[in-house]
């Protein structure tokens, strides 16, 4: 579904991605793990067209997307729930969700948007109870749910999640990861960026480990969980 081939992305003179190659297959959950500054967010922003690579190619469903504008990429079927739960704090929950569908409302029926909302409320029933509440007053976990729900409103084929566990209590991390699993089981392909390597590897089919802009390890997520080198560096034991 998605293929990055030797992608380089820089911020002025800082080279944040130094030749990243990776593949995401239809129906998979692929995890990208790595510590602060490894280039994980840069990678997602390069896929979603917020940044453009200086070198390399990104192919989505057989088409080059690395030079396309972000809104065109959303329209093609890639939607990102950004790091830090960047919802619109002054807008209510329902307004945030409607913003997620904005790219589609121009060409789709309101009834279809309503149908999508109902589907999303099955994943996140708490959001249905908070429709009129300003997004900024939701708890951290609820804001994370809203960010994921908003991304789903664009009806993507590929969902990009940037550190959904960030700043959440373990019980909430468990809950969010359960929902991500369910979204995947119902057919969504997911590329998941995480510092919480343990949780991410338990959920994913395969994973890539990023260090200072390079892929240093990759493979089956179950095998990586048992890898002594990875355990020592990212799983806090070994
Ligand atoms: P974290 O988990 O801490 O969010 P990350 O793996 O997502 O880290 P990035 O945010 O992609 O890492 O950062 C990769 C590198 O690019 C870092 O050295 C960072 O300082 C640099 N960087 C990120 N954004 C910018 C920017 N807007 N301008 C300049 N340098 C940047």
Short mmCIF file of C-alpha atoms and ligand atoms in Angstrom, two decimals:
data_model
loop_
_atom_site.label_atom_id
_atom_site.label_comp_id
_atom_site.label_asym_id
_atom_site.label_seq_id
_atom_site.Cartn_x
_atom_site.Cartn_y
_atom_site.Cartn_z
CA UNK A 1 0.00 0.00 0.00
CA UNK A 2 2.80 2.41 0.94
CA UNK A 3 6.44 2.28 -0.02
CA UNK A 4 9.22 4.67 0.97
CA UNK A 5 12.39 4.32 -1.01
CA UNK A 6 15.53 5.96 0.39
CA UNK A 7 13.77 9.08 1.67
CA UNK A 8 15.82 12.06 2.87
CA UNK A 9 14.13 15.02 4.62
CA UNK A 10 15.90 18.08 5.97
CA UNK A 11 15.06 21.19 7.97
CA UNK A 12 17.36 23.83 6.49
CA UNK A 13 20.76 22.37 7.38
CA UNK A 14 19.54 19.55 9.67
CA UNK A 15 19.11 16.24 7.89
CA UNK A 16 16.37 14.51 9.93
CA UNK A 17 15.76 11.52 7.63
CA UNK A 18 18.83 9.93 6.07
CA UNK A 19 17.58 7.42 3.54
CA UNK A 20 14.50 5.74 5.02
CA UNK A 21 13.05 2.76 3.16
CA UNK A 22 9.98 0.96 4.41
CA UNK A 23 6.80 -0.77 3.32
CA UNK A 24 3.28 -0.97 4.71
CA UNK A 25 1.04 -3.72 3.34
CA UNK A 26 -2.75 -3.55 3.10
CA UNK A 27 -4.41 -4.49 6.40
CA UNK A 28 -1.21 -4.33 8.45
CA UNK A 29 -0.29 -2.42 11.57
CA UNK A 30 3.30 -1.29 11.12
CA UNK A 31 5.07 0.28 14.08
CA UNK A 32 7.90 2.80 13.93
CA UNK A 33 9.78 2.93 17.19
CA UNK A 34 12.69 5.06 18.31
CA UNK A 35 13.68 7.56 20.97
CA UNK A 36 13.32 11.36 21.01
CA UNK A 37 14.62 13.03 17.90
CA UNK A 38 14.96 9.79 15.91
CA UNK A 39 12.90 11.32 13.09
CA UNK A 40 9.57 9.58 13.64
CA UNK A 41 7.34 12.66 13.38
CA UNK A 42 9.42 13.93 10.46
CA UNK A 43 8.75 10.65 8.70
CA UNK A 44 4.98 10.84 9.20
CA UNK A 45 4.92 14.50 8.15
CA UNK A 46 6.88 13.58 5.01
CA UNK A 47 4.35 10.85 4.15
CA UNK A 48 1.36 13.14 4.73
CA UNK A 49 2.84 15.92 2.58
CA UNK A 50 3.40 18.47 5.37
CA UNK A 51 7.10 18.11 4.53
CA UNK A 52 8.63 17.10 1.21
CA UNK A 53 11.67 14.88 0.85
CA UNK A 54 14.84 16.27 -0.72
CA UNK A 55 15.59 12.86 -2.19
CA UNK A 56 13.81 9.51 -2.51
CA UNK A 57 10.30 8.46 -3.46
CA UNK A 58 7.03 7.73 -1.66
CA UNK A 59 4.51 5.58 -3.49
CA UNK A 60 0.95 5.14 -2.22
CA UNK A 61 -1.35 2.66 -3.99
CA UNK A 62 0.92 2.72 -7.03
CA UNK A 63 1.15 6.53 -7.31
CA UNK A 64 4.04 8.88 -6.43
CA UNK A 65 2.89 11.19 -3.64
CA UNK A 66 6.14 12.76 -2.46
CA UNK A 67 5.58 16.02 -4.33
CA UNK A 68 1.85 16.37 -3.71
CA UNK A 69 0.22 18.88 -1.37
CA UNK A 70 -1.05 17.60 1.98
CA UNK A 71 -4.74 18.15 1.11
CA UNK A 72 -4.37 16.10 -2.07
CA UNK A 73 -2.78 13.27 -0.07
CA UNK A 74 -5.70 13.34 2.43
CA UNK A 75 -8.05 13.10 -0.52
CA UNK A 76 -6.12 10.09 -1.85
CA UNK A 77 -6.69 8.29 1.44
CA UNK A 78 -3.93 9.06 3.95
CA UNK A 79 -5.03 10.69 7.19
CA UNK A 80 -2.87 11.58 10.18
CA UNK A 81 -3.71 11.91 13.87
CA UNK A 82 -0.86 14.20 14.91
CA UNK A 83 1.35 14.07 17.98
CA UNK A 84 0.30 16.07 21.02
CA UNK A 85 -3.38 15.55 20.29
CA UNK A 86 -3.54 18.66 18.15
CA UNK A 87 -7.27 19.03 18.15
CA UNK A 88 -8.93 22.45 17.88
CA UNK A 89 -9.27 23.38 21.60
CA UNK A 90 -11.95 26.09 21.18
CA UNK A 91 -14.13 23.99 18.90
CA UNK A 92 -16.54 21.50 20.38
CA UNK A 93 -16.14 17.76 19.96
CA UNK A 94 -18.69 17.62 17.14
CA UNK A 95 -17.10 20.62 15.39
CA UNK A 96 -13.68 18.93 15.59
CA UNK A 97 -15.13 15.79 14.04
CA UNK A 98 -16.86 17.75 11.29
CA UNK A 99 -13.52 19.41 10.47
CA UNK A 100 -12.10 15.94 9.90
CA UNK A 101 -14.78 15.28 7.30
CA UNK A 102 -14.34 18.69 5.68
CA UNK A 103 -12.29 17.43 2.74
CA UNK A 104 -15.08 15.01 1.97
CA UNK A 105 -18.23 16.99 2.72
CA UNK A 106 -17.86 18.96 -0.49
CA UNK A 107 -18.35 15.82 -2.50
CA UNK A 108 -20.27 13.54 -0.18
CA UNK A 109 -23.70 13.56 1.35
CA UNK A 110 -24.33 14.83 4.85
CA UNK A 111 -26.04 11.52 5.55
CA UNK A 112 -22.77 9.74 4.78
CA UNK A 113 -20.96 11.94 7.30
CA UNK A 114 -23.61 11.06 9.86
CA UNK A 115 -23.11 7.37 9.13
CA UNK A 116 -19.37 7.77 9.64
CA UNK A 117 -20.00 9.58 12.94
CA UNK A 118 -22.13 6.68 14.17
CA UNK A 119 -19.33 4.25 13.32
CA UNK A 120 -16.83 6.43 15.18
CA UNK A 121 -19.07 6.63 18.25
CA UNK A 122 -18.97 2.83 18.40
CA UNK A 123 -15.19 3.03 18.83
CA UNK A 124 -15.33 6.07 21.13
CA UNK A 125 -18.70 6.19 22.96
CA UNK A 126 -17.37 8.84 25.35
CA UNK A 127 -17.16 11.34 22.47
CA UNK A 128 -20.87 10.98 21.83
CA UNK A 129 -21.53 12.02 25.42
CA UNK A 130 -19.32 15.12 25.01
CA UNK A 131 -20.45 16.51 21.65
CA UNK A 132 -20.91 20.10 22.86
CA UNK A 133 -17.83 20.21 25.10
CA UNK A 134 -14.88 22.31 23.86
CA UNK A 135 -12.10 19.96 22.74
CA UNK A 136 -9.55 21.72 24.93
CA UNK A 137 -11.44 20.79 28.10
CA UNK A 138 -11.35 17.04 27.42
CA UNK A 139 -8.92 14.88 29.41
CA UNK A 140 -5.65 13.88 27.73
CA UNK A 141 -7.00 10.44 26.86
CA UNK A 142 -10.24 11.85 25.48
CA UNK A 143 -8.31 14.38 23.38
CA UNK A 144 -6.25 11.53 21.96
CA UNK A 145 -9.46 9.69 21.11
CA UNK A 146 -10.81 12.82 19.43
CA UNK A 147 -7.61 13.20 17.38
CA UNK A 148 -7.90 9.62 16.13
CA UNK A 149 -11.65 9.99 15.52
CA UNK A 150 -11.09 13.23 13.59
CA UNK A 151 -8.53 11.48 11.36
CA UNK A 152 -11.03 8.65 10.74
CA UNK A 153 -13.68 11.17 9.64
CA UNK A 154 -11.68 11.65 6.42
CA UNK A 155 -12.39 7.95 5.69
CA UNK A 156 -8.74 7.11 5.04
CA UNK A 157 -7.33 3.92 3.56
CA UNK A 158 -4.16 4.43 5.60
CA UNK A 159 -4.23 5.90 9.10
CA UNK A 160 -1.06 7.52 10.48
CA UNK A 161 -0.88 7.68 14.27
CA UNK A 162 1.82 9.79 15.92
CA UNK A 163 2.48 8.60 19.49
CA UNK A 164 -1.08 7.91 20.63
CA UNK A 165 0.22 6.85 24.08
CA UNK A 166 2.08 10.10 24.77
CA UNK A 167 1.41 11.45 28.25
CA UNK A 168 -1.33 8.92 29.08
CA UNK A 169 -1.68 6.73 32.16
CA UNK A 170 -1.06 3.00 31.53
CA UNK A 171 -4.75 2.12 31.79
CA UNK A 172 -5.63 4.73 29.14
CA UNK A 173 -2.77 3.51 26.91
CA UNK A 174 -4.25 0.03 27.12
CA UNK A 175 -7.70 1.35 26.22
CA UNK A 176 -6.47 3.38 23.23
CA UNK A 177 -4.42 0.45 21.94
CA UNK A 178 -7.46 -1.84 22.23
CA UNK A 179 -9.41 0.62 20.06
CA UNK A 180 -6.57 0.85 17.53
CA UNK A 181 -6.59 -2.95 17.32
CA UNK A 182 -10.33 -2.95 16.69
CA UNK A 183 -10.07 -0.25 14.00
CA UNK A 184 -7.44 -2.42 12.29
CA UNK A 185 -9.51 -5.59 12.62
CA UNK A 186 -12.32 -3.82 10.81
CA UNK A 187 -10.00 -3.30 7.84
CA UNK A 188 -7.92 -0.16 8.42
CA UNK A 189 -4.22 -0.17 7.56
CA UNK A 190 -2.23 1.64 10.24
CA UNK A 191 1.24 3.14 10.49
CA UNK A 192 1.90 3.75 14.17
CA UNK A 193 4.74 5.84 15.57
CA UNK A 194 5.54 5.12 19.21
CA UNK A 195 8.13 5.65 21.91
CA UNK A 196 6.29 2.99 23.92
CA UNK A 197 8.06 0.15 22.10
CA UNK A 198 6.57 -2.56 24.24
CA UNK A 199 2.93 -1.62 23.59
CA UNK A 200 3.59 -0.92 19.90
CA UNK A 201 5.35 -4.24 19.25
CA UNK A 202 2.55 -6.16 20.95
CA UNK A 203 0.04 -4.58 18.62
CA UNK A 204 1.92 -4.44 15.31
CA UNK A 205 2.57 -7.05 12.63
CA UNK A 206 5.99 -5.67 11.82
CA UNK A 207 8.17 -2.83 12.98
CA UNK A 208 11.04 -0.56 12.07
CA UNK A 209 13.43 0.94 14.60
CA UNK A 210 14.63 4.45 13.81
CA UNK A 211 17.81 6.02 15.17
CA UNK A 212 18.96 9.50 14.13
CA UNK A 213 17.12 9.37 10.83
CA UNK A 214 18.04 5.82 9.82
CA UNK A 215 16.35 2.42 10.05
CA UNK A 216 18.65 0.37 12.30
CA UNK A 217 16.43 -2.69 12.78
CA UNK A 218 13.33 -4.08 11.14
CA UNK A 219 11.26 -7.23 11.11
CA UNK A 220 8.38 -9.18 12.51
CA UNK A 221 7.09 -7.39 15.64
CA UNK A 222 6.94 -10.60 17.70
CA UNK A 223 10.56 -11.41 16.88
CA UNK A 224 11.70 -7.87 17.69
CA UNK A 225 10.00 -8.10 21.10
CA UNK A 226 12.39 -10.95 21.91
CA UNK A 227 15.45 -9.37 20.33
CA UNK A 228 18.06 -8.86 23.12
CA UNK A 229 19.57 -5.76 21.50
CA UNK A 230 16.18 -4.11 21.18
CA UNK A 231 15.18 -5.21 24.68
CA UNK A 232 18.25 -3.54 26.15
CA UNK A 233 17.79 -0.29 24.23
CA UNK A 234 14.03 0.19 24.10
CA UNK A 235 12.19 -2.20 26.39
CA UNK A 236 13.90 -1.26 29.62
CA UNK A 237 15.20 -4.72 30.37
CA UNK A 238 18.07 -6.81 29.14
P1 LIG B 1 10.02 12.76 19.44
O1 LIG B 1 9.68 11.37 19.80
O2 LIG B 1 10.82 13.47 20.48
O3 LIG B 1 8.86 13.56 18.93
P2 LIG B 1 10.88 12.19 16.72
O4 LIG B 1 11.49 10.84 16.54
O5 LIG B 1 9.49 12.37 16.30
O6 LIG B 1 11.08 12.65 18.23
P3 LIG B 1 11.48 14.42 15.01
O7 LIG B 1 10.53 15.33 15.70
O8 LIG B 1 11.11 13.91 13.68
O9 LIG B 1 11.83 13.18 15.96
O10 LIG B 1 12.89 15.17 14.93
C1 LIG B 1 13.99 14.65 14.19
C2 LIG B 1 15.10 15.70 14.16
O11 LIG B 1 14.68 16.83 13.39
C3 LIG B 1 15.47 16.26 15.52
O12 LIG B 1 16.88 16.44 15.55
C4 LIG B 1 14.75 17.60 15.59
O13 LIG B 1 15.45 18.53 16.40
C5 LIG B 1 14.77 18.01 14.15
N1 LIG B 1 13.60 18.85 13.85
C6 LIG B 1 12.30 18.50 13.98
N2 LIG B 1 11.48 19.50 13.59
C7 LIG B 1 12.29 20.52 13.22
C8 LIG B 1 12.07 21.85 12.71
N3 LIG B 1 10.83 22.32 12.49
N4 LIG B 1 13.15 22.61 12.44
C9 LIG B 1 14.41 22.14 12.63
N5 LIG B 1 14.69 20.90 13.08
C10 LIG B 1 13.66 20.11 13.37
#
